[in-house]
Coordinates of C-alpha atoms and ligand atoms in Angstrom, one line a residue:
M1 CA 119.1 99.1 91.4
T2 CA 121.6 99.9 89.2
S3 CA 125.6 100.5 89.9
D4 CA 125.4 103.3 91.0
F5 CA 124.5 102.2 94.6
E6 CA 127.0 99.0 94.9
Y7 CA 128.1 96.8 97.4
I8 CA 131.9 96.6 96.9
D9 CA 133.7 94.6 99.8
G10 CA 131.2 94.2 101.7
E11 CA 129.9 98.0 102.2
L12 CA 127.3 100.0 100.3
Y13 CA 128.3 103.0 98.0
V14 CA 126.7 105.3 96.1
E15 CA 128.4 106.3 93.1
K16 CA 131.7 106.6 94.3
V17 CA 131.6 107.4 97.6
P18 CA 131.2 104.6 101.3
V19 CA 127.4 105.5 103.0
K20 CA 128.8 104.9 105.9
K21 CA 130.6 108.3 105.4
I22 CA 127.8 110.1 104.7
C23 CA 126.7 109.2 107.3
E24 CA 129.4 110.0 109.6
D25 CA 129.2 113.8 107.9
F26 CA 125.6 114.5 108.0
G27 CA 123.7 111.8 111.2
T28 CA 121.3 110.1 109.8
P29 CA 118.1 109.7 108.4
V30 CA 119.6 111.1 105.0
Y31 CA 118.3 111.1 101.9
I32 CA 121.0 110.3 99.8
Y33 CA 120.1 110.5 95.1
S34 CA 122.8 109.6 92.8
H35 CA 123.7 112.7 90.1
N36 CA 124.6 109.7 87.6
F37 CA 121.6 107.8 88.2
I38 CA 119.4 110.6 87.6
R39 CA 121.0 111.9 84.6
S40 CA 121.0 107.6 83.1
S41 CA 117.4 107.9 83.8
F42 CA 116.5 111.1 82.0
F43 CA 119.0 109.6 78.8
E44 CA 117.3 106.6 78.5
Y45 CA 113.7 108.5 78.2
K46 CA 115.5 110.4 75.1
R47 CA 116.4 107.6 73.8
A48 CA 113.6 104.9 74.1
F49 CA 111.0 108.0 72.8
R50 CA 113.7 109.5 69.8
E51 CA 111.7 108.6 67.2
I52 CA 108.7 111.0 68.0
D53 CA 111.1 113.7 69.9
P54 CA 108.6 114.3 73.3
L55 CA 108.3 117.3 75.7
I56 CA 109.3 115.6 78.9
C57 CA 108.4 117.3 81.8
Y58 CA 110.2 116.0 84.9
S59 CA 107.2 115.9 87.9
V60 CA 108.5 118.3 90.6
K61 CA 106.3 117.1 92.9
A62 CA 108.0 113.5 93.2
N63 CA 111.8 114.8 94.4
S64 CA 111.3 118.9 94.0
N65 CA 115.2 119.4 95.7
L66 CA 117.0 122.0 94.0
S67 CA 119.9 120.7 92.8
V68 CA 118.1 116.9 92.0
L69 CA 115.7 120.7 89.5
K70 CA 119.3 122.3 87.9
I71 CA 120.1 118.4 87.5
F72 CA 117.2 118.3 84.9
C73 CA 117.7 121.8 84.2
S74 CA 120.8 121.1 82.5
M75 CA 119.6 118.7 80.3
D76 CA 117.4 120.9 79.0
C77 CA 114.4 119.3 80.3
G78 CA 110.5 120.6 81.1
F79 CA 108.9 120.9 84.2
D80 CA 105.4 119.6 85.3
I81 CA 104.5 121.7 88.3
V82 CA 101.3 121.9 90.5
S83 CA 101.8 124.9 92.8
S84 CA 103.5 128.8 91.9
G85 CA 106.2 126.9 94.8
E86 CA 106.9 124.7 92.8
L87 CA 107.5 127.7 89.6
Q88 CA 109.7 129.1 91.6
R89 CA 111.8 126.3 92.2
V90 CA 112.0 126.0 88.3
I91 CA 112.5 129.2 87.7
K92 CA 115.1 129.6 90.6
V93 CA 117.2 126.7 88.8
G94 CA 117.1 128.5 85.4
G95 CA 113.8 126.2 84.3
N96 CA 112.6 127.5 81.0
P97 CA 108.8 128.4 81.5
S98 CA 108.5 127.7 78.0
K99 CA 108.5 124.1 78.4
V100 CA 106.7 124.4 82.5
V101 CA 103.3 122.8 82.2
F102 CA 100.9 123.4 85.2
S103 CA 98.7 121.1 86.3
G104 CA 96.5 120.5 89.7
V105 CA 92.6 120.6 90.5
G106 CA 92.7 123.9 92.6
K107 CA 94.9 126.2 91.2
T108 CA 94.3 129.8 92.2
E109 CA 93.5 132.6 90.8
E110 CA 97.6 134.3 92.4
E111 CA 98.9 130.9 91.2
I112 CA 97.1 131.3 87.8
E113 CA 98.4 135.2 87.5
T114 CA 102.0 134.0 88.5
A115 CA 102.5 131.3 86.0
L116 CA 100.6 133.6 83.3
R117 CA 103.3 136.4 83.5
S118 CA 105.9 134.0 83.6
R119 CA 104.5 132.5 80.2
I120 CA 105.0 128.8 80.7
L121 CA 103.4 126.9 77.8
F122 CA 99.8 125.3 78.9
F123 CA 98.0 124.8 81.9
N124 CA 96.6 121.1 82.4
V125 CA 92.5 122.8 83.4
E126 CA 90.8 120.5 85.5
S127 CA 87.5 121.8 85.3
E128 CA 84.9 124.4 84.0
A129 CA 85.0 126.3 87.2
E130 CA 89.1 126.5 86.3
L131 CA 88.9 127.1 83.0
R132 CA 86.8 130.6 83.4
K133 CA 88.4 131.4 86.2
I134 CA 92.1 131.1 84.1
N135 CA 90.2 133.0 81.3
E136 CA 89.0 135.9 83.5
V137 CA 93.0 136.0 84.9
A138 CA 94.2 136.2 81.7
L139 CA 92.0 139.1 80.1
R140 CA 92.3 141.1 82.9
L141 CA 96.7 140.9 82.2
E142 CA 95.5 141.6 78.5
Q143 CA 97.1 138.2 78.0
K144 CA 95.4 135.0 76.1
A145 CA 96.4 131.9 78.6
P146 CA 96.9 129.0 76.9
V147 CA 95.2 125.3 77.8
A148 CA 95.5 121.5 77.3
I149 CA 92.1 120.2 79.2
R150 CA 92.3 117.2 81.5
V151 CA 90.2 114.5 80.7
N152 CA 89.3 111.5 82.9
P153 CA 89.5 108.6 80.2
D154 CA 87.9 106.3 82.8
I155 CA 90.9 103.8 82.8
N156 CA 91.1 102.3 86.3
P157 CA 94.8 101.0 86.5
D158 CA 96.0 98.3 88.6
T159 CA 97.9 100.0 90.8
H160 CA 97.0 101.6 94.5
P161 CA 93.6 102.9 94.7
Y162 CA 95.3 105.9 96.4
I163 CA 97.5 106.5 93.3
S164 CA 94.8 105.9 90.2
T165 CA 93.4 109.3 89.0
G166 CA 91.7 107.8 86.0
F167 CA 88.5 106.7 86.9
E168 CA 85.7 108.4 86.5
K169 CA 85.1 108.6 90.5
S170 CA 88.1 110.5 91.4
K171 CA 88.4 114.2 91.6
F172 CA 90.7 114.4 88.6
G173 CA 90.6 115.7 85.0
I174 CA 86.6 116.3 83.3
G175 CA 84.8 112.9 82.4
I176 CA 86.0 112.4 78.3
S177 CA 81.9 112.8 77.9
K178 CA 81.7 115.9 78.2
A179 CA 85.1 117.4 76.6
M180 CA 84.4 118.0 73.9
D181 CA 81.1 120.5 74.8
V182 CA 84.3 122.2 77.2
Y183 CA 86.5 122.3 74.3
K184 CA 83.5 124.2 72.5
N185 CA 83.3 126.7 75.2
A186 CA 86.9 127.1 75.7
S187 CA 87.2 127.7 72.0
L188 CA 85.2 130.6 72.8
M189 CA 86.5 132.2 75.4
K190 CA 88.0 135.3 74.6
G191 CA 91.5 134.8 76.8
I192 CA 92.1 131.2 76.1
E193 CA 94.2 129.6 73.5
V194 CA 93.4 125.2 73.4
K195 CA 97.0 124.2 73.0
G196 CA 96.1 120.6 73.6
I197 CA 94.7 116.8 75.3
D198 CA 96.2 116.0 78.3
A199 CA 95.4 113.3 81.1
H200 CA 97.2 111.3 84.0
I201 CA 95.9 108.1 85.0
G202 CA 98.2 107.1 87.8
S203 CA 101.1 106.1 89.4
Q204 CA 103.3 103.5 89.8
I205 CA 101.8 101.4 86.2
F206 CA 103.6 98.6 85.1
D207 CA 100.4 97.5 82.6
L208 CA 100.7 99.2 79.7
S209 CA 97.3 98.5 77.5
S210 CA 96.1 101.0 80.5
F211 CA 98.9 103.7 78.2
S212 CA 97.4 101.9 75.2
E213 CA 93.8 103.2 75.8
S214 CA 94.9 106.1 77.0
I215 CA 96.4 107.3 74.2
S216 CA 94.0 106.3 72.4
K217 CA 91.3 108.0 74.0
L218 CA 92.9 111.2 73.8
I219 CA 93.6 111.4 69.7
Y220 CA 90.4 109.8 69.3
L221 CA 89.4 113.0 71.0
A222 CA 91.6 115.1 69.1
E223 CA 90.3 114.2 65.9
N224 CA 87.2 114.7 67.0
L225 CA 87.9 118.0 67.7
S226 CA 89.9 118.3 64.4
R227 CA 86.6 117.7 63.0
H228 CA 85.0 120.5 65.0
G229 CA 87.4 123.5 63.9
I230 CA 89.8 122.5 67.1
Q231 CA 93.1 121.9 66.3
V232 CA 95.5 121.0 69.3
S233 CA 99.1 120.6 68.8
Y234 CA 100.3 118.2 72.1
I235 CA 99.2 115.1 73.8
D236 CA 100.1 115.0 77.1
I237 CA 99.9 111.5 78.6
G238 CA 100.6 112.2 82.4
G239 CA 103.4 110.4 84.1
G240 CA 102.6 106.9 85.9
L241 CA 105.0 104.5 84.6
G242 CA 106.0 102.2 87.6
I243 CA 109.5 100.9 88.9
S244 CA 110.9 98.1 90.3
Y245 CA 111.0 98.4 94.4
E246 CA 111.2 94.2 94.9
S247 CA 113.6 92.4 92.9
E248 CA 111.1 90.3 91.7
E249 CA 109.0 93.4 90.3
K250 CA 109.4 93.9 86.6
P251 CA 108.5 96.7 85.6
P252 CA 107.7 97.5 81.8
A253 CA 111.4 98.9 79.9
K254 CA 111.3 102.5 78.7
S255 CA 111.4 101.2 75.4
E256 CA 109.1 98.9 75.3
Y257 CA 106.6 102.0 77.1
A258 CA 107.4 104.5 74.0
K259 CA 106.5 102.2 71.3
V260 CA 103.4 102.1 72.9
F261 CA 102.8 105.9 71.8
E262 CA 105.1 105.8 68.9
E263 CA 102.8 103.7 67.3
Y264 CA 99.8 106.1 67.8
L265 CA 101.8 109.0 66.9
R266 CA 104.7 108.3 64.3
D267 CA 101.9 110.0 61.7
T268 CA 100.5 112.6 63.6
S269 CA 101.2 116.3 63.8
Y270 CA 100.6 115.6 67.4
R271 CA 103.9 116.0 70.1
L272 CA 103.7 114.2 73.4
V273 CA 104.8 115.5 76.4
L274 CA 105.5 113.0 78.8
E275 CA 105.5 113.8 83.0
P276 CA 107.1 111.4 84.4
G277 CA 108.1 111.7 88.1
R278 CA 108.9 108.3 89.8
S279 CA 110.6 106.4 86.7
M280 CA 113.3 109.4 86.5
V281 CA 114.4 109.9 90.3
G282 CA 112.5 106.7 92.6
N283 CA 115.6 104.0 92.2
A284 CA 118.2 107.4 91.9
G285 CA 117.7 107.6 95.8
I286 CA 118.3 105.5 99.4
M287 CA 117.0 107.0 102.8
A288 CA 120.3 105.8 105.1
T289 CA 118.7 105.2 109.0
R290 CA 120.7 104.6 112.0
V291 CA 119.8 100.9 114.7
L292 CA 118.6 103.1 118.3
Y293 CA 117.2 99.7 119.8
I294 CA 116.6 96.4 119.4
K295 CA 114.0 95.2 121.5
D296 CA 112.2 91.8 121.4
G297 CA 108.8 91.9 122.3
T298 CA 106.3 89.1 123.5
S299 CA 105.3 88.1 120.2
K300 CA 107.5 90.0 117.4
K301 CA 111.3 91.1 117.7
F302 CA 111.3 95.1 116.8
V303 CA 114.4 96.7 114.9
I304 CA 113.7 100.4 116.2
V305 CA 114.7 102.7 113.8
D306 CA 115.8 107.1 113.9
A307 CA 114.3 107.2 110.5
A308 CA 110.4 107.1 111.0
M309 CA 106.7 108.0 109.2
N310 CA 108.3 111.3 109.6
D311 CA 110.9 111.0 107.3
L312 CA 108.5 108.3 104.6
I313 CA 105.6 108.5 104.9
R314 CA 104.9 105.5 102.0
P315 CA 104.9 102.3 103.7
A316 CA 102.4 103.9 106.5
F317 CA 100.5 105.3 103.7
Y318 CA 100.5 102.9 101.2
D319 CA 101.7 100.0 102.7
S320 CA 104.4 100.0 100.3
F321 CA 107.0 98.1 100.1
H322 CA 111.1 99.5 100.7
R323 CA 113.3 96.9 100.2
I324 CA 116.1 97.7 103.4
E325 CA 119.5 96.4 103.5
P326 CA 122.7 97.1 106.5
V327 CA 125.0 99.0 105.0
R328 CA 127.9 97.1 106.4
G329 CA 126.6 94.4 103.4
I330 CA 124.2 91.5 102.7
D331 CA 125.7 88.2 103.3
L332 CA 125.0 88.3 107.1
E333 CA 124.6 84.3 108.7
S334 CA 121.6 84.7 110.7
S335 CA 118.4 86.0 110.3
D336 CA 115.2 86.6 111.7
V337 CA 111.3 88.0 111.2
V338 CA 111.5 91.3 112.6
D339 CA 108.9 94.6 112.0
I340 CA 111.6 97.9 111.6
V341 CA 110.1 101.0 113.2
G342 CA 110.5 104.4 113.8
P343 CA 110.7 106.5 117.2
I344 CA 106.4 107.7 116.3
C345 CA 103.9 107.3 118.8
E346 CA 101.7 105.5 116.1
S347 CA 101.4 101.5 115.2
G348 CA 101.5 102.5 111.8
D349 CA 104.5 104.3 112.2
F350 CA 106.9 101.1 110.3
L351 CA 109.0 101.0 107.3
A352 CA 108.9 97.3 106.9
R353 CA 106.7 94.4 108.6
D354 CA 107.6 90.8 109.2
R355 CA 110.4 90.9 107.1
N356 CA 112.8 88.5 107.5
F357 CA 116.2 90.5 108.5
P358 CA 120.0 90.2 109.3
A359 CA 120.9 90.1 113.1
V360 CA 121.8 93.5 113.9
S361 CA 122.8 95.4 116.5
S362 CA 122.2 99.1 118.1
G363 CA 124.6 101.7 116.4
E364 CA 124.7 100.1 112.6
L365 CA 123.6 101.9 109.3
L366 CA 119.9 100.9 107.3
A367 CA 119.8 101.2 103.8
V368 CA 116.0 102.3 102.7
F369 CA 116.0 101.7 98.8
S370 CA 113.8 103.2 96.0
A371 CA 113.8 106.3 97.9
G372 CA 114.5 109.6 95.5
A373 CA 110.5 110.2 94.8
Y374 CA 108.0 110.7 97.5
G375 CA 110.4 109.9 100.0
F376 CA 111.5 113.7 101.6
V377 CA 108.7 115.4 100.0
M378 CA 106.1 113.6 101.5
S379 CA 108.2 113.9 105.0
S380 CA 107.1 115.9 108.0
N381 CA 107.7 117.7 111.0
Y382 CA 105.5 115.5 112.9
N383 CA 106.6 115.1 116.6
T384 CA 108.2 117.9 116.1
R385 CA 110.4 116.1 114.4
P386 CA 113.4 117.6 112.2
R387 CA 113.4 116.8 108.7
A388 CA 116.4 115.1 107.5
A389 CA 119.4 116.5 105.4
E390 CA 119.7 115.6 101.7
V391 CA 123.0 114.8 99.9
L392 CA 123.6 114.4 96.1
V393 CA 126.2 112.2 95.5
S394 CA 128.5 112.2 91.9
G395 CA 131.3 109.9 91.5
D396 CA 133.3 110.4 94.3
R397 CA 132.1 113.7 95.6
Y398 CA 129.6 114.9 97.4
C399 CA 127.0 117.9 98.6
E400 CA 124.7 118.3 101.5
I401 CA 121.8 119.2 99.4
R402 CA 119.7 120.5 101.9
A403 CA 120.5 120.9 105.8
R404 CA 118.9 118.9 108.0
E405 CA 116.7 121.1 109.6
T406 CA 117.0 122.6 113.0
V407 CA 114.4 122.6 116.3
E408 CA 115.0 126.5 116.5
E409 CA 113.7 126.4 112.1
M410 CA 111.1 124.8 113.0
L411 CA 109.5 126.4 115.9
K412 CA 110.2 130.1 114.0
A413 CA 106.9 130.6 112.4
E414 CA 105.1 130.3 116.3
R415 CA 104.1 132.4 118.6
I416 CA 102.5 132.2 122.1
A417 CA 99.8 134.4 121.8
E418 CA 99.4 137.7 123.6
F419 CA 96.5 136.7 125.7
L420 CA 98.2 133.7 127.3
Ligands
LLP1 N1 101.4 113.8 86.6 C1 101.0 114.3 87.4 C2 99.5 115.2 87.0 C3 100.6 114.0 88.5 O1 99.6 113.9 89.4 C4 101.8 112.4 88.9 C5 101.7 112.6 90.2 C6 102.7 112.3 87.8 C7 102.8 113.3 86.4 C8 104.2 111.8 87.9 O2 103.3 110.5 87.9 P1 104.6 109.2 88.3 O3 105.6 109.6 87.2 O4 105.4 109.7 89.3 O5 104.3 108.4 88.7 N2 102.4 109.9 97.0 C9 102.3 108.5 96.0 C10 102.5 109.1 93.8 C11 101.8 110.2 94.0 C12 101.1 110.8 92.5 C13 100.9 112.2 92.7 N3 100.8 112.3 90.9 C14 103.4 107.7 95.8 O6 104.1 107.8 97.1 O7 103.8 106.5 95.3

């Protein structure tokens, strides 16, 4: 965390606004993001990569709130999308489709058509069947579809198996050994224009050698393609740079990360494309929640809070660690080993397990850190729980950028069948 999330006189602030104030105004659970943090992350990328000036395409899936996208848009950032829903979001905030790359293993015909009509930069194609479909739609629209083939470089970085995507058995991309044939076919298709090569090896990666291996394989392929008369302009390396969830975790600096690519690309004409998500917004947000009850179980103590796995699924889903601290300060004397759990009827509904935690009481506010990426976007209505509010802070200003859902809104699309 940076000074955008700071304890001042024993109270947690996001920029210049006390978290307590936001919770009083909008209730809990609530996601709170720092405008300054997001801007700084982007400029840190720009600075680190200034020598090769890549196209940075923020990965919308990490946090797709319109205000968050607007921040990126105002810095002239590109976007990595995985659905036409995400494309609509980008267009709604004034994003430039010519800086949009479209990834994902299952693009529908409608999505392909929408993206073609919007004139995106290129599709990251994940299979031969998808390539044929894109060709077909492009011919129907009398266009040439710009594509990069997502290759699977067969690298297994040291990260959670659910977020590792570049090894041979994963559903993503086309095996690198097959790629040459696919490119040759693509170059013969009348509705296809080959633009680039793409890979994304996974997420929350600390080991720079995995990225180095990936870029070297992509460049090798690009050179090979060139020998066969197929020229690519873009090399898209995906996202994946890790962030620190625990203070002891030390992810590589962006400048170190940039060096990996500079070394390979400095003397080439390929334009690098990056698709960072977590490393842009992960530590730009917290989720604030209120303690409902303290329960002394037979062998365990539980802190029961009003946020649950439907609000932040990462601990339940990946057993991931999120730092949690009371909003009223961290220098509290007594501590206990507790599980911090939500109200949902699942044993997997926890935010922290066996955590050394200061004594807190009912009504107290807690901050769950590093919740800016894959937090709200992965939330659900399980147990008919309305999704949390989202608030953006900028200096001493703050704004509710997504209202807390209501039960009425949740039930709106449902019908009682007339034969009942
Ligand atoms: N590009 C592609 C094609 C991706 O699939 C992803 C993430 C990214 C870029 C952005 O990766 P990042 O820079 O954020 O690592 N829900 C999981 C993470 C899933 C990542 C999915 N793909 C979590 O909460 O850890």
